[in-house]
């Protein structure tokens, strides 16, 4: 879910601040951060579409986050 993805992204960003990280670890964390960022963006876009549908009075299927 979005909250978990944001939390993982924050942890990844905090790890990247370590000046003792080597290049390989830094690159791996950067890649992970980009994946998490895309996941957050995708989730937010989905929420935005659902809100727009609701604003138009359209029926939106209930989706629970588990």
PDB file of N, CA, C and O in Angstrom:
ATOM      1  N   UNK A   1       0.833  -1.186   0.000  1.00  0.00           N
ATOM      2  CA  UNK A   1       0.000   0.000   0.000  1.00  0.00           C
ATOM      3  C   UNK A   1       0.876   1.248   0.000  1.00  0.00           C
ATOM      4  O   UNK A   1       2.094   1.157   0.126  1.00  0.00           O
ATOM      5  N   UNK A   2       0.255   2.378  -0.136  1.00  0.00           N
ATOM      6  CA  UNK A   2       0.992   3.637  -0.274  1.00  0.00           C
ATOM      7  C   UNK A   2       1.833   3.944   0.960  1.00  0.00           C
ATOM      8  O   UNK A   2       3.001   4.337   0.839  1.00  0.00           O
ATOM      9  N   UNK A   3       1.263   3.756   2.124  1.00  0.00           N
ATOM     10  CA  UNK A   3       1.994   4.083   3.350  1.00  0.00           C
ATOM     11  C   UNK A   3       3.265   3.243   3.477  1.00  0.00           C
ATOM     12  O   UNK A   3       4.321   3.753   3.867  1.00  0.00           O
ATOM     13  N   UNK A   4       3.174   1.965   3.148  1.00  0.00           N
ATOM     14  CA  UNK A   4       4.346   1.092   3.221  1.00  0.00           C
ATOM     15  C   UNK A   4       5.401   1.496   2.193  1.00  0.00           C
ATOM     16  O   UNK A   4       6.599   1.474   2.480  1.00  0.00           O
ATOM     17  N   UNK A   5       4.968   1.864   1.004  1.00  0.00           N
ATOM     18  CA  UNK A   5       5.902   2.284  -0.037  1.00  0.00           C
ATOM     19  C   UNK A   5       6.609   3.579   0.359  1.00  0.00           C
ATOM     20  O   UNK A   5       7.825   3.722   0.152  1.00  0.00           O
ATOM     21  N   UNK A   6       5.877   4.501   0.943  1.00  0.00           N
ATOM     22  CA  UNK A   6       6.485   5.766   1.387  1.00  0.00           C
ATOM     23  C   UNK A   6       7.488   5.505   2.503  1.00  0.00           C
ATOM     24  O   UNK A   6       8.588   6.060   2.512  1.00  0.00           O
ATOM     25  N   UNK A   7       7.119   4.640   3.439  1.00  0.00           N
ATOM     26  CA  UNK A   7       8.029   4.315   4.538  1.00  0.00           C
ATOM     27  C   UNK A   7       9.314   3.671   4.014  1.00  0.00           C
ATOM     28  O   UNK A   7      10.423   4.028   4.436  1.00  0.00           O
ATOM     29  N   UNK A   8       9.185   2.754   3.079  1.00  0.00           N
ATOM     30  CA  UNK A   8      10.362   2.104   2.495  1.00  0.00           C
ATOM     31  C   UNK A   8      11.215   3.118   1.739  1.00  0.00           C
ATOM     32  O   UNK A   8      12.453   3.074   1.792  1.00  0.00           O
ATOM     33  N   UNK A   9      10.578   4.054   1.042  1.00  0.00           N
ATOM     34  CA  UNK A   9      11.307   5.089   0.315  1.00  0.00           C
ATOM     35  C   UNK A   9      12.069   5.995   1.280  1.00  0.00           C
ATOM     36  O   UNK A   9      13.234   6.337   1.043  1.00  0.00           O
ATOM     37  N   UNK A  10      11.441   6.347   2.396  1.00  0.00           N
ATOM     38  CA  UNK A  10      12.111   7.182   3.395  1.00  0.00           C
ATOM     39  C   UNK A  10      13.318   6.465   3.990  1.00  0.00           C
ATOM     40  O   UNK A  10      14.377   7.068   4.190  1.00  0.00           O
ATOM     41  N   UNK A  11      13.174   5.166   4.269  1.00  0.00           N
ATOM     42  CA  UNK A  11      14.294   4.398   4.814  1.00  0.00           C
ATOM     43  C   UNK A  11      15.437   4.312   3.803  1.00  0.00           C
ATOM     44  O   UNK A  11      16.611   4.431   4.165  1.00  0.00           O
ATOM     45  N   UNK A  12      15.083   4.114   2.550  1.00  0.00           N
ATOM     46  CA  UNK A  12      16.092   4.028   1.501  1.00  0.00           C
ATOM     47  C   UNK A  12      16.843   5.355   1.376  1.00  0.00           C
ATOM     48  O   UNK A  12      18.073   5.378   1.287  1.00  0.00           O
ATOM     49  N   UNK A  13      16.104   6.453   1.404  1.00  0.00           N
ATOM     50  CA  UNK A  13      16.728   7.776   1.308  1.00  0.00           C
ATOM     51  C   UNK A  13      17.659   8.019   2.495  1.00  0.00           C
ATOM     52  O   UNK A  13      18.770   8.554   2.324  1.00  0.00           O
ATOM     53  N   UNK A  14      17.251   7.596   3.681  1.00  0.00           N
ATOM     54  CA  UNK A  14      18.092   7.779   4.868  1.00  0.00           C
ATOM     55  C   UNK A  14      19.372   6.959   4.744  1.00  0.00           C
ATOM     56  O   UNK A  14      20.460   7.434   5.113  1.00  0.00           O
ATOM     57  N   UNK A  15      19.266   5.750   4.210  1.00  0.00           N
ATOM     58  CA  UNK A  15      20.452   4.914   4.033  1.00  0.00           C
ATOM     59  C   UNK A  15      21.418   5.541   3.033  1.00  0.00           C
ATOM     60  O   UNK A  15      22.644   5.429   3.183  1.00  0.00           O
ATOM     61  N   UNK A  16      20.888   6.208   2.036  1.00  0.00           N
ATOM     62  CA  UNK A  16      21.729   6.809   1.001  1.00  0.00           C
ATOM     63  C   UNK A  16      22.558   7.972   1.536  1.00  0.00           C
ATOM     64  O   UNK A  16      23.545   8.375   0.913  1.00  0.00           O
ATOM     65  N   UNK A  17      22.170   8.521   2.677  1.00  0.00           N
ATOM     66  CA  UNK A  17      22.896   9.652   3.246  1.00  0.00           C
ATOM     67  C   UNK A  17      24.199   9.237   3.936  1.00  0.00           C
ATOM     68  O   UNK A  17      24.996  10.085   4.306  1.00  0.00           O
ATOM     69  N   UNK A  18      24.412   7.942   4.080  1.00  0.00           N
ATOM     70  CA  UNK A  18      25.624   7.449   4.724  1.00  0.00           C
ATOM     71  C   UNK A  18      26.826   7.697   3.816  1.00  0.00           C
ATOM     72  O   UNK A  18      26.926   7.126   2.735  1.00  0.00           O
ATOM     73  N   UNK A  19      27.767   8.555   4.245  1.00  0.00           N
ATOM     74  CA  UNK A  19      28.918   8.871   3.396  1.00  0.00           C
ATOM     75  C   UNK A  19      29.886   7.693   3.224  1.00  0.00           C
ATOM     76  O   UNK A  19      30.723   7.715   2.332  1.00  0.00           O
ATOM     77  N   UNK A  20      29.734   6.667   4.045  1.00  0.00           N
ATOM     78  CA  UNK A  20      30.647   5.530   3.967  1.00  0.00           C
ATOM     79  C   UNK A  20      30.193   4.478   2.950  1.00  0.00           C
ATOM     80  O   UNK A  20      30.880   3.482   2.751  1.00  0.00           O
ATOM     81  N   UNK A  21      29.061   4.699   2.302  1.00  0.00           N
ATOM     82  CA  UNK A  21      28.559   3.735   1.322  1.00  0.00           C
ATOM     83  C   UNK A  21      29.487   3.655   0.120  1.00  0.00           C
ATOM     84  O   UNK A  21      29.998   4.663  -0.353  1.00  0.00           O
ATOM     85  N   UNK A  22      29.656   2.461  -0.363  1.00  0.00           N
ATOM     86  CA  UNK A  22      30.424   2.280  -1.586  1.00  0.00           C
ATOM     87  C   UNK A  22      29.553   2.573  -2.800  1.00  0.00           C
ATOM     88  O   UNK A  22      28.330   2.733  -2.689  1.00  0.00           O
ATOM     89  N   UNK A  23      30.182   2.615  -3.950  1.00  0.00           N
ATOM     90  CA  UNK A  23      29.465   2.926  -5.189  1.00  0.00           C
ATOM     91  C   UNK A  23      28.390   1.888  -5.494  1.00  0.00           C
ATOM     92  O   UNK A  23      27.277   2.236  -5.871  1.00  0.00           O
ATOM     93  N   UNK A  24      28.698   0.602  -5.341  1.00  0.00           N
ATOM     94  CA  UNK A  24      27.728  -0.455  -5.651  1.00  0.00           C
ATOM     95  C   UNK A  24      26.496  -0.352  -4.764  1.00  0.00           C
ATOM     96  O   UNK A  24      25.364  -0.452  -5.240  1.00  0.00           O
ATOM     97  N   UNK A  25      26.700  -0.159  -3.464  1.00  0.00           N
ATOM     98  CA  UNK A  25      25.581  -0.053  -2.524  1.00  0.00           C
ATOM     99  C   UNK A  25      24.774   1.214  -2.811  1.00  0.00           C
ATOM    100  O   UNK A  25      23.539   1.191  -2.777  1.00  0.00           O
ATOM    101  N   UNK A  26      25.451   2.304  -3.104  1.00  0.00           N
ATOM    102  CA  UNK A  26      24.769   3.554  -3.422  1.00  0.00           C
ATOM    103  C   UNK A  26      23.889   3.395  -4.664  1.00  0.00           C
ATOM    104  O   UNK A  26      22.748   3.845  -4.684  1.00  0.00           O
ATOM    105  N   UNK A  27      24.421   2.746  -5.668  1.00  0.00           N
ATOM    106  CA  UNK A  27      23.668   2.536  -6.897  1.00  0.00           C
ATOM    107  C   UNK A  27      22.466   1.627  -6.653  1.00  0.00           C
ATOM    108  O   UNK A  27      21.364   1.897  -7.143  1.00  0.00           O
ATOM    109  N   UNK A  28      22.654   0.572  -5.873  1.00  0.00           N
ATOM    110  CA  UNK A  28      21.554  -0.337  -5.561  1.00  0.00           C
ATOM    111  C   UNK A  28      20.448   0.394  -4.796  1.00  0.00           C
ATOM    112  O   UNK A  28      19.252   0.208  -5.075  1.00  0.00           O
ATOM    113  N   UNK A  29      20.835   1.236  -3.850  1.00  0.00           N
ATOM    114  CA  UNK A  29      19.837   2.005  -3.098  1.00  0.00           C
ATOM    115  C   UNK A  29      19.133   3.015  -3.997  1.00  0.00           C
ATOM    116  O   UNK A  29      17.919   3.240  -3.862  1.00  0.00           O
ATOM    117  N   UNK A  30      19.872   3.634  -4.893  1.00  0.00           N
ATOM    118  CA  UNK A  30      19.263   4.577  -5.829  1.00  0.00           C
ATOM    119  C   UNK A  30      18.224   3.872  -6.697  1.00  0.00           C
ATOM    120  O   UNK A  30      17.113   4.375  -6.888  1.00  0.00           O
ATOM    121  N   UNK A  31      18.585   2.711  -7.214  1.00  0.00           N
ATOM    122  CA  UNK A  31      17.647   1.944  -8.045  1.00  0.00           C
ATOM    123  C   UNK A  31      16.398   1.574  -7.247  1.00  0.00           C
ATOM    124  O   UNK A  31      15.273   1.693  -7.745  1.00  0.00           O
ATOM    125  N   UNK A  32      16.598   1.140  -6.008  1.00  0.00           N
ATOM    126  CA  UNK A  32      15.460   0.788  -5.157  1.00  0.00           C
ATOM    127  C   UNK A  32      14.591   2.018  -4.908  1.00  0.00           C
ATOM    128  O   UNK A  32      13.362   1.944  -4.944  1.00  0.00           O
ATOM    129  N   UNK A  33      15.214   3.144  -4.663  1.00  0.00           N
ATOM    130  CA  UNK A  33      14.474   4.386  -4.441  1.00  0.00           C
ATOM    131  C   UNK A  33      13.641   4.783  -5.653  1.00  0.00           C
ATOM    132  O   UNK A  33      12.495   5.213  -5.520  1.00  0.00           O
ATOM    133  N   UNK A  34      14.207   4.598  -6.837  1.00  0.00           N
ATOM    134  CA  UNK A  34      13.469   4.927  -8.055  1.00  0.00           C
ATOM    135  C   UNK A  34      12.270   3.994  -8.233  1.00  0.00           C
ATOM    136  O   UNK A  34      11.194   4.419  -8.649  1.00  0.00           O
ATOM    137  N   UNK A  35      12.450   2.712  -7.925  1.00  0.00           N
ATOM    138  CA  UNK A  35      11.338   1.760  -8.009  1.00  0.00           C
ATOM    139  C   UNK A  35      10.232   2.123  -7.032  1.00  0.00           C
ATOM    140  O   UNK A  35       9.047   2.106  -7.382  1.00  0.00           O
ATOM    141  N   UNK A  36      10.614   2.463  -5.823  1.00  0.00           N
ATOM    142  CA  UNK A  36       9.627   2.837  -4.810  1.00  0.00           C
ATOM    143  C   UNK A  36       8.920   4.133  -5.186  1.00  0.00           C
ATOM    144  O   UNK A  36       7.711   4.269  -4.986  1.00  0.00           O
ATOM    145  N   UNK A  37       9.672   5.072  -5.735  1.00  0.00           N
ATOM    146  CA  UNK A  37       9.079   6.329  -6.174  1.00  0.00           C
ATOM    147  C   UNK A  37       8.035   6.092  -7.260  1.00  0.00           C
ATOM    148  O   UNK A  37       6.938   6.666  -7.234  1.00  0.00           O
ATOM    149  N   UNK A  38       8.348   5.226  -8.196  1.00  0.00           N
ATOM    150  CA  UNK A  38       7.397   4.894  -9.263  1.00  0.00           C
ATOM    151  C   UNK A  38       6.167   4.205  -8.688  1.00  0.00           C
ATOM    152  O   UNK A  38       5.046   4.469  -9.112  1.00  0.00           O
ATOM    153  N   UNK A  39       6.374   3.323  -7.721  1.00  0.00           N
ATOM    154  CA  UNK A  39       5.244   2.635  -7.078  1.00  0.00           C
ATOM    155  C   UNK A  39       4.318   3.650  -6.397  1.00  0.00           C
ATOM    156  O   UNK A  39       3.101   3.567  -6.529  1.00  0.00           O
ATOM    157  N   UNK A  40       4.898   4.596  -5.683  1.00  0.00           N
ATOM    158  CA  UNK A  40       4.098   5.640  -5.023  1.00  0.00           C
ATOM    159  C   UNK A  40       3.325   6.452  -6.056  1.00  0.00           C
ATOM    160  O   UNK A  40       2.137   6.738  -5.881  1.00  0.00           O
ATOM    161  N   UNK A  41       3.991   6.823  -7.126  1.00  0.00           N
ATOM    162  CA  UNK A  41       3.362   7.621  -8.181  1.00  0.00           C
ATOM    163  C   UNK A  41       2.187   6.855  -8.801  1.00  0.00           C
ATOM    164  O   UNK A  41       1.106   7.396  -9.004  1.00  0.00           O
ATOM    165  N   UNK A  42       2.382   5.566  -9.064  1.00  0.00           N
ATOM    166  CA  UNK A  42       1.332   4.740  -9.647  1.00  0.00           C
ATOM    167  C   UNK A  42       0.134   4.643  -8.717  1.00  0.00           C
ATOM    168  O   UNK A  42      -1.023   4.776  -9.148  1.00  0.00           O
ATOM    169  N   UNK A  43       0.396   4.416  -7.443  1.00  0.00           N
ATOM    170  CA  UNK A  43      -0.700   4.332  -6.469  1.00  0.00           C
ATOM    171  C   UNK A  43      -1.465   5.657  -6.385  1.00  0.00           C
ATOM    172  O   UNK A  43      -2.695   5.667  -6.374  1.00  0.00           O
ATOM    173  N   UNK A  44      -0.730   6.765  -6.334  1.00  0.00           N
ATOM    174  CA  UNK A  44      -1.377   8.069  -6.253  1.00  0.00           C
ATOM    175  C   UNK A  44      -2.213   8.370  -7.490  1.00  0.00           C
ATOM    176  O   UNK A  44      -3.303   8.931  -7.396  1.00  0.00           O
ATOM    177  N   UNK A  45      -1.713   7.983  -8.653  1.00  0.00           N
ATOM    178  CA  UNK A  45      -2.476   8.201  -9.883  1.00  0.00           C
ATOM    179  C   UNK A  45      -3.775   7.394  -9.860  1.00  0.00           C
ATOM    180  O   UNK A  45      -4.818   7.868 -10.302  1.00  0.00           O
ATOM    181  N   UNK A  46      -3.710   6.180  -9.330  1.00  0.00           N
ATOM    182  CA  UNK A  46      -4.913   5.371  -9.199  1.00  0.00           C
ATOM    183  C   UNK A  46      -5.926   6.003  -8.261  1.00  0.00           C
ATOM    184  O   UNK A  46      -7.128   6.020  -8.544  1.00  0.00           O
ATOM    185  N   UNK A  47      -5.442   6.532  -7.147  1.00  0.00           N
ATOM    186  CA  UNK A  47      -6.337   7.212  -6.209  1.00  0.00           C
ATOM    187  C   UNK A  47      -6.967   8.437  -6.857  1.00  0.00           C
ATOM    188  O   UNK A  47      -8.153   8.716  -6.682  1.00  0.00           O
ATOM    189  N   UNK A  48      -6.161   9.176  -7.595  1.00  0.00           N
ATOM    190  CA  UNK A  48      -6.659  10.377  -8.269  1.00  0.00           C
ATOM    191  C   UNK A  48      -7.770  10.026  -9.260  1.00  0.00           C
ATOM    192  O   UNK A  48      -8.802  10.703  -9.319  1.00  0.00           O
ATOM    193  N   UNK A  49      -7.585   8.965 -10.029  1.00  0.00           N
ATOM    194  CA  UNK A  49      -8.609   8.542 -10.991  1.00  0.00           C
ATOM    195  C   UNK A  49      -9.897   8.147 -10.289  1.00  0.00           C
ATOM    196  O   UNK A  49     -10.996   8.483 -10.746  1.00  0.00           O
ATOM    197  N   UNK A  50      -9.763   7.434  -9.172  1.00  0.00           N
ATOM    198  CA  UNK A  50     -10.958   7.038  -8.425  1.00  0.00           C
ATOM    199  C   UNK A  50     -11.701   8.257  -7.886  1.00  0.00           C
ATOM    200  O   UNK A  50     -12.922   8.316  -7.913  1.00  0.00           O
ATOM    201  N   UNK A  51     -10.953   9.243  -7.388  1.00  0.00           N
ATOM    202  CA  UNK A  51     -11.566  10.468  -6.860  1.00  0.00           C
ATOM    203  C   UNK A  51     -12.290  11.214  -7.981  1.00  0.00           C
ATOM    204  O   UNK A  51     -13.406  11.705  -7.805  1.00  0.00           O
ATOM    205  N   UNK A  52     -11.659  11.285  -9.146  1.00  0.00           N
ATOM    206  CA  UNK A  52     -12.293  11.958 -10.286  1.00  0.00           C
ATOM    207  C   UNK A  52     -13.593  11.248 -10.678  1.00  0.00           C
ATOM    208  O   UNK A  52     -14.587  11.912 -10.988  1.00  0.00           O
ATOM    209  N   UNK A  53     -13.572   9.922 -10.656  1.00  0.00           N
ATOM    210  CA  UNK A  53     -14.786   9.170 -10.989  1.00  0.00           C
ATOM    211  C   UNK A  53     -15.882   9.442  -9.961  1.00  0.00           C
ATOM    212  O   UNK A  53     -17.045   9.638 -10.317  1.00  0.00           O
ATOM    213  N   UNK A  54     -15.508   9.475  -8.697  1.00  0.00           N
ATOM    214  CA  UNK A  54     -16.480   9.756  -7.646  1.00  0.00           C
ATOM    215  C   UNK A  54     -17.049  11.161  -7.784  1.00  0.00           C
ATOM    216  O   UNK A  54     -18.248  11.375  -7.593  1.00  0.00           O
ATOM    217  N   UNK A  55     -16.186  12.120  -8.107  1.00  0.00           N
ATOM    218  CA  UNK A  55     -16.639  13.504  -8.290  1.00  0.00           C
ATOM    219  C   UNK A  55     -17.644  13.623  -9.434  1.00  0.00           C
ATOM    220  O   UNK A  55     -18.523  14.475  -9.405  1.00  0.00           O
ATOM    221  N   UNK A  56     -17.511  12.753 -10.432  1.00  0.00           N
ATOM    222  CA  UNK A  56     -18.427  12.769 -11.574  1.00  0.00           C
ATOM    223  C   UNK A  56     -19.694  11.965 -11.292  1.00  0.00           C
ATOM    224  O   UNK A  56     -20.567  11.879 -12.150  1.00  0.00           O
ATOM    225  N   UNK A  57     -19.766  11.361 -10.120  1.00  0.00           N
ATOM    226  CA  UNK A  57     -20.935  10.570  -9.776  1.00  0.00           C
ATOM    227  C   UNK A  57     -20.909   9.168 -10.325  1.00  0.00           C
ATOM    228  O   UNK A  57     -21.925   8.470 -10.329  1.00  0.00           O
ATOM    229  N   UNK A  58     -19.770   8.738 -10.827  1.00  0.00           N
ATOM    230  CA  UNK A  58     -19.636   7.394 -11.379  1.00  0.00           C
ATOM    231  C   UNK A  58     -19.450   6.384 -10.255  1.00  0.00           C
ATOM    232  O   UNK A  58     -18.921   6.704  -9.195  1.00  0.00           O
ATOM    233  N   UNK A  59     -19.885   5.167 -10.513  1.00  0.00           N
ATOM    234  CA  UNK A  59     -19.678   4.115  -9.544  1.00  0.00           C
ATOM    235  C   UNK A  59     -18.245   3.648  -9.598  1.00  0.00           C
ATOM    236  O   UNK A  59     -17.680   3.444 -10.661  1.00  0.00           O
ATOM    237  N   UNK A  60     -17.663   3.487  -8.425  1.00  0.00           N
ATOM    238  CA  UNK A  60     -16.290   3.033  -8.325  1.00  0.00           C
ATOM    239  C   UNK A  60     -16.285   1.783  -7.458  1.00  0.00           C
ATOM    240  O   UNK A  60     -16.786   1.800  -6.341  1.00  0.00           O
ATOM    241  N   UNK A  61     -15.748   0.689  -7.975  1.00  0.00           N
ATOM    242  CA  UNK A  61     -15.696  -0.525  -7.140  1.00  0.00           C
ATOM    243  C   UNK A  61     -14.847  -0.312  -5.900  1.00  0.00           C
ATOM    244  O   UNK A  61     -13.822   0.375  -5.959  1.00  0.00           O
ATOM    245  N   UNK A  62     -15.304  -0.880  -4.817  1.00  0.00           N
ATOM    246  CA  UNK A  62     -14.563  -0.760  -3.558  1.00  0.00           C
ATOM    247  C   UNK A  62     -13.297  -1.596  -3.622  1.00  0.00           C
ATOM    248  O   UNK A  62     -13.340  -2.757  -3.982  1.00  0.00           O
ATOM    249  N   UNK A  63     -12.173  -0.969  -3.290  1.00  0.00           N
ATOM    250  CA  UNK A  63     -10.890  -1.678  -3.257  1.00  0.00           C
ATOM    251  C   UNK A  63     -10.305  -1.488  -1.874  1.00  0.00           C
ATOM    252  O   UNK A  63      -9.972  -0.373  -1.495  1.00  0.00           O
ATOM    253  N   UNK A  64     -10.174  -2.555  -1.129  1.00  0.00           N
ATOM    254  CA  UNK A  64      -9.574  -2.436   0.193  1.00  0.00           C
ATOM    255  C   UNK A  64      -8.083  -2.695   0.063  1.00  0.00           C
ATOM    256  O   UNK A  64      -7.636  -3.501  -0.727  1.00  0.00           O
ATOM    257  N   UNK A  65      -7.320  -1.956   0.868  1.00  0.00           N
ATOM    258  CA  UNK A  65      -5.874  -2.156   0.914  1.00  0.00           C
ATOM    259  C   UNK A  65      -5.581  -3.086   2.069  1.00  0.00           C
ATOM    260  O   UNK A  65      -5.930  -2.817   3.197  1.00  0.00           O
ATOM    261  N   UNK A  66      -4.962  -4.199   1.774  1.00  0.00           N
ATOM    262  CA  UNK A  66      -4.666  -5.159   2.827  1.00  0.00           C
ATOM    263  C   UNK A  66      -3.199  -5.305   3.001  1.00  0.00           C
ATOM    264  O   UNK A  66      -2.402  -5.111   2.216  1.00  0.00           O
TER     265      UNK A  66
END
